[in-house]
PDB file of C-alpha atoms in Angstrom:
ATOM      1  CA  UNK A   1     -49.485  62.737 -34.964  1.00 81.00           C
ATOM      2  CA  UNK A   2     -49.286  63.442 -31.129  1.00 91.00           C
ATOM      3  CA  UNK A   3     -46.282  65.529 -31.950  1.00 92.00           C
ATOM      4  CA  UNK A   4     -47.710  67.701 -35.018  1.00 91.00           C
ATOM      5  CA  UNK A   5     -50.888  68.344 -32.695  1.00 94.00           C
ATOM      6  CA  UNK A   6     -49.341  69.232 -29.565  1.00 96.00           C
ATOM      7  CA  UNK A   7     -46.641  71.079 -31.965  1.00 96.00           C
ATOM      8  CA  UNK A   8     -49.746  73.240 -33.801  1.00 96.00           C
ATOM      9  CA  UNK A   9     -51.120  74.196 -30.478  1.00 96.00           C
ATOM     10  CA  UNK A  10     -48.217  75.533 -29.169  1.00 97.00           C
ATOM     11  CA  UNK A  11     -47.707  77.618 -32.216  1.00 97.00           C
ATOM     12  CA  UNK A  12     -51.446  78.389 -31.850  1.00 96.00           C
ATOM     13  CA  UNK A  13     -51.308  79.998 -28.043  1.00 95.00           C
ATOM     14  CA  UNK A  14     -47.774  82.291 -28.991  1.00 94.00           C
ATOM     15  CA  UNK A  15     -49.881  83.691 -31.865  1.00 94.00           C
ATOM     16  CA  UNK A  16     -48.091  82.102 -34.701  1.00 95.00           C
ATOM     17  CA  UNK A  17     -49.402  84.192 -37.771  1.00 93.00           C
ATOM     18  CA  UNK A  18     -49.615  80.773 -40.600  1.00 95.00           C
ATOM     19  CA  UNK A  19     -52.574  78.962 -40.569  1.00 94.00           C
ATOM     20  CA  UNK A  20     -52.700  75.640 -37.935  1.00 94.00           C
ATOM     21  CA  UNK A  21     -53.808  73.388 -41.910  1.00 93.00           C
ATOM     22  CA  UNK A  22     -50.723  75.155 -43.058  1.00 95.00           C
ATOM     23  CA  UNK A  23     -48.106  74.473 -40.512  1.00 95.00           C
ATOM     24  CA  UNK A  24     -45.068  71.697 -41.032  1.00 91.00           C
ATOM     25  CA  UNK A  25     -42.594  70.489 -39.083  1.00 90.00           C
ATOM     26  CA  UNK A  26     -40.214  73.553 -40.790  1.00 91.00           C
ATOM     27  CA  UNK A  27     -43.273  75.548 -38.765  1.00 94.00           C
ATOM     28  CA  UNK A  28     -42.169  73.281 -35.600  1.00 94.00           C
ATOM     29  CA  UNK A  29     -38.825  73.915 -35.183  1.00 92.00           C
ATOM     30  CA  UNK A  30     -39.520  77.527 -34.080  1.00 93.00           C
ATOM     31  CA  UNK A  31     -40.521  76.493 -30.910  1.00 94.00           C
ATOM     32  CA  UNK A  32     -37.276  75.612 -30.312  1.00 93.00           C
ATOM     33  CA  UNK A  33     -35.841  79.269 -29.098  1.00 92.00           C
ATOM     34  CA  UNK A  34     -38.403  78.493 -26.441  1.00 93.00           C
ATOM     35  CA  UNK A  35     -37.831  74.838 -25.664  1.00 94.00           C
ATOM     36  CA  UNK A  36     -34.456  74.220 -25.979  1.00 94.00           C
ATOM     37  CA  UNK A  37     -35.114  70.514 -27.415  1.00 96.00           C
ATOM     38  CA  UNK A  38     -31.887  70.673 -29.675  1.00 95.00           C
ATOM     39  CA  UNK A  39     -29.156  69.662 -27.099  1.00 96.00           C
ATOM     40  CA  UNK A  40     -31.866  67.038 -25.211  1.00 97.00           C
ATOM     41  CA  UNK A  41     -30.379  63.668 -24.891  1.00 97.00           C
ATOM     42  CA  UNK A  42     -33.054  60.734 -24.293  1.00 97.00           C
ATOM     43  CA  UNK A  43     -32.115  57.037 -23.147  1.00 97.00           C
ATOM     44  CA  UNK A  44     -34.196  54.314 -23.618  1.00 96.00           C
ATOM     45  CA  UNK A  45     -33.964  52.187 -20.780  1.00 93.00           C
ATOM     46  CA  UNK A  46     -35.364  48.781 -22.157  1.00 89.00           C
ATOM     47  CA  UNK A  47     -32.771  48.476 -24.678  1.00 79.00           C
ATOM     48  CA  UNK A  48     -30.064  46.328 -23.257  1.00 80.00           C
ATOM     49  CA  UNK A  49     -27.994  45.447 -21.767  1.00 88.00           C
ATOM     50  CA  UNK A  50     -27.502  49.187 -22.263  1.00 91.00           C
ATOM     51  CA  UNK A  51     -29.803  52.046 -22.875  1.00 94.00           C
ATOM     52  CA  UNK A  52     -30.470  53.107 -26.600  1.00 94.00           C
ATOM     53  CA  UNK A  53     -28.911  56.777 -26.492  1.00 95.00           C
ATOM     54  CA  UNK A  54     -30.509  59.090 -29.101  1.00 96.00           C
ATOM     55  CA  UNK A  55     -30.736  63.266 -29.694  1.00 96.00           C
ATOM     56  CA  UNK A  56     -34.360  63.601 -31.277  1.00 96.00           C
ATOM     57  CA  UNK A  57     -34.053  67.008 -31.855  1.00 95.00           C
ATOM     58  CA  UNK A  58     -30.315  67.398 -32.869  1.00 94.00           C
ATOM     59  CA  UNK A  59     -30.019  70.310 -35.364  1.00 90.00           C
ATOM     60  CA  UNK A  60     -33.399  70.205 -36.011  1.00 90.00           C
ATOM     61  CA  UNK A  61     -33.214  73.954 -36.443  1.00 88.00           C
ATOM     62  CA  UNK A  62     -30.652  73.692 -39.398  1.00 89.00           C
ATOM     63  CA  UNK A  63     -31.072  70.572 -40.857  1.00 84.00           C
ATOM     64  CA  UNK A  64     -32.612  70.074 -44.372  1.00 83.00           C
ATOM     65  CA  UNK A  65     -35.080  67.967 -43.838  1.00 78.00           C
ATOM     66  CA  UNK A  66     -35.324  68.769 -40.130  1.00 81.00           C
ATOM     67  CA  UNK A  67     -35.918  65.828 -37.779  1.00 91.00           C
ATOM     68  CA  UNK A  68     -35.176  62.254 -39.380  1.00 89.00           C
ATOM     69  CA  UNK A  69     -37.522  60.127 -37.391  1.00 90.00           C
ATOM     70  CA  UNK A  70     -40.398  62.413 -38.507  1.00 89.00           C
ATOM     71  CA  UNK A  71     -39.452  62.250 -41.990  1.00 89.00           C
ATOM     72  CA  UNK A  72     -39.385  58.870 -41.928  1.00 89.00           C
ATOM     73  CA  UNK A  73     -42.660  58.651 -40.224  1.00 85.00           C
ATOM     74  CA  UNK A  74     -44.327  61.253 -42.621  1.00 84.00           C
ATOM     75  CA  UNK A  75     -42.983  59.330 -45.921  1.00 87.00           C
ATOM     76  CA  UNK A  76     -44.663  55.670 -44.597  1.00 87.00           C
ATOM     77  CA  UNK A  77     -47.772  57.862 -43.773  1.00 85.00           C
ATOM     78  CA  UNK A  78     -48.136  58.977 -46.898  1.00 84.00           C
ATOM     79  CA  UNK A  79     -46.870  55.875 -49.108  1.00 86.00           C
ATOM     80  CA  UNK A  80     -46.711  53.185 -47.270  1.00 83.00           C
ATOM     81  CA  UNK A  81     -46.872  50.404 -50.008  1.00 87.00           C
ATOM     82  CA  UNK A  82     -43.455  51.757 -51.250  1.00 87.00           C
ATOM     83  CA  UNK A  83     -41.900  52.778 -48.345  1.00 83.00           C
ATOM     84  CA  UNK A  84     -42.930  50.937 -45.430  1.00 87.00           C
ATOM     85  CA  UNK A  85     -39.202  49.427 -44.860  1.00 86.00           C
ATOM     86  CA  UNK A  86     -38.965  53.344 -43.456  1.00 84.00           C
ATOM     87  CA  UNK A  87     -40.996  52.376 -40.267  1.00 84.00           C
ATOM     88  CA  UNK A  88     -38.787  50.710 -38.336  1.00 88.00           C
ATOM     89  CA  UNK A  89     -38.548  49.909 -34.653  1.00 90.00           C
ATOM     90  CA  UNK A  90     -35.896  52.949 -33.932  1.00 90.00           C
ATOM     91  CA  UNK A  91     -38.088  55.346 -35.554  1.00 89.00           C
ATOM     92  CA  UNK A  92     -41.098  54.403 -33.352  1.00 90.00           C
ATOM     93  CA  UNK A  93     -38.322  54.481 -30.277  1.00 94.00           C
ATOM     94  CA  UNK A  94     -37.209  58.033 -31.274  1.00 94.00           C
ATOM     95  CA  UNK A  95     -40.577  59.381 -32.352  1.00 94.00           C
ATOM     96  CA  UNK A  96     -41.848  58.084 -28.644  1.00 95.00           C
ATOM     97  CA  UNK A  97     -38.584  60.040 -26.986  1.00 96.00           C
ATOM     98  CA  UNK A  98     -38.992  63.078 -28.845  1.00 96.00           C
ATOM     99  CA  UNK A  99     -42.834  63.076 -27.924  1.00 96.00           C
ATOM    100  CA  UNK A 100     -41.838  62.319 -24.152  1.00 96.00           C
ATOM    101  CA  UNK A 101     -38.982  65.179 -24.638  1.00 96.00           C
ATOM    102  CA  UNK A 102     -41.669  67.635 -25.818  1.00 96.00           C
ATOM    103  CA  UNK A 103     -44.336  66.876 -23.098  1.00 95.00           C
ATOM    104  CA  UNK A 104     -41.944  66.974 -20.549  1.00 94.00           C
ATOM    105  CA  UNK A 105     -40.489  70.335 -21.743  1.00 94.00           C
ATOM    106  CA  UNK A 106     -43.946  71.917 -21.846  1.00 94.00           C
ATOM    107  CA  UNK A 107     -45.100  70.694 -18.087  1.00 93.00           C
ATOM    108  CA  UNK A 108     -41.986  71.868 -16.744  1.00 91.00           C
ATOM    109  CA  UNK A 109     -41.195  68.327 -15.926  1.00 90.00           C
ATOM    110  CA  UNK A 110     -44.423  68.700 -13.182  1.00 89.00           C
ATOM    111  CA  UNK A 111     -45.829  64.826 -13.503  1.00 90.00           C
ATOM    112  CA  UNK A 112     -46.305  64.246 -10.298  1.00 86.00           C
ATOM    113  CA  UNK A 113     -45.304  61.218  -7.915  1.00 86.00           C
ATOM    114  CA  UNK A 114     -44.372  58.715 -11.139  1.00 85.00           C
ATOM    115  CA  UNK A 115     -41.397  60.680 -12.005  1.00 89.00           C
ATOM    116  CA  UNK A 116     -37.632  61.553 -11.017  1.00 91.00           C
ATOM    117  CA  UNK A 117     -36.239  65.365 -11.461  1.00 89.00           C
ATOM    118  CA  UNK A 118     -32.418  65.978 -10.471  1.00 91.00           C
ATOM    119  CA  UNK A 119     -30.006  68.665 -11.306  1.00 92.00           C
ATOM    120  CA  UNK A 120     -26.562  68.484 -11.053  1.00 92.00           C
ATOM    121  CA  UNK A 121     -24.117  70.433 -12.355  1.00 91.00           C
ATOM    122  CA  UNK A 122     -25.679  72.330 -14.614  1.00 90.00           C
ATOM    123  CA  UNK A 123     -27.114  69.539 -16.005  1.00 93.00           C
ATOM    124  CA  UNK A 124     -30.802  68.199 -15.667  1.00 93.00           C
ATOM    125  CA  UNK A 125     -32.233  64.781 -15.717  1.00 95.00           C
ATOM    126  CA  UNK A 126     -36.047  63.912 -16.179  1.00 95.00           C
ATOM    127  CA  UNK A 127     -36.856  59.996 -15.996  1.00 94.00           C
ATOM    128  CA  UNK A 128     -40.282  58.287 -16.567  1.00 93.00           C
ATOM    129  CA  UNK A 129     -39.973  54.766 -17.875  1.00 91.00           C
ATOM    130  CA  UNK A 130     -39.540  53.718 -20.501  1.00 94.00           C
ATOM    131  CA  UNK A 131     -37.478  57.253 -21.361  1.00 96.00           C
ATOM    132  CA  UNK A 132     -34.807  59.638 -19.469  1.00 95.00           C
ATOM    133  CA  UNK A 133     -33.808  62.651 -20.741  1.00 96.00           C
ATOM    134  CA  UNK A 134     -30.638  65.323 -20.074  1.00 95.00           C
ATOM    135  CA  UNK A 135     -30.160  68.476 -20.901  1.00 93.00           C
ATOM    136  CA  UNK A 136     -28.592  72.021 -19.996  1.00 91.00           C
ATOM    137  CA  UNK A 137     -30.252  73.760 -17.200  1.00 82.00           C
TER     138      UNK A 137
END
């Protein structure tokens, strides 16, 4: 819900012309030509002994439905008697990254002393525990 809010306001302050009661996540994805979320990579760094590797926002711009995790999430929320086996601890684990991905994104990475920033090579990395991310700079 943290991500269809924040998502909504976003598309709120550019002026998006649909209604905010309207909006879906196919409403979402344009925020990507101002993000860049699509080629983010996010590690979750208590899943061992190695991190759990994920893309939460791969092709979320052409895919049909865009965005697994949230259709996942959005099927339990709406029947979760017959489809709670949906809601799963990797959905929770990628909803969380692509919610950290998003946040991060829209602060310009500015969260003060409890955070890590590096570039290198064209490449950035943003780390907060329990999530890094990577992505073109």
């Amino acid at each position: 819900t943290d991500f269809e809010s924040l998502s909504k306001d976003l598309l709120i302050d550019v002026g998006y012309a649909k209604s905010p009661d309207k909006m879906t996540v196919l409403d979402y994805r344009t925020l990507e030509t101002s993000l860049q979320l699509e080629p983010v990579e996010v590690d979750f760094l208590l899943w061992g002994p190695q991190p759990l590797r994920f893309s939460p926002f791969s092709n979320w711009t052409v895919s049909e439905p865009p965005l697994r995790w949230y259709k996942d999430y959005n099927t339990v929320k709406h029947n979760r008697d017959a489809q709670f086996s949906k809601a799963s601890l990797r959905v929770l684990i990628e909803a969380g990254g692509a919610l950290f991905s998003l946040v991060a994104k829209v602060s310009k990475f500015d969260w003060g002393p409890f955070c890590s920033w590096s570039v290198d090579k064209g490449k950035y990395t943003f780390w907060r525990p329990p999530f890094q991310m990577f992505g073109p700079e």
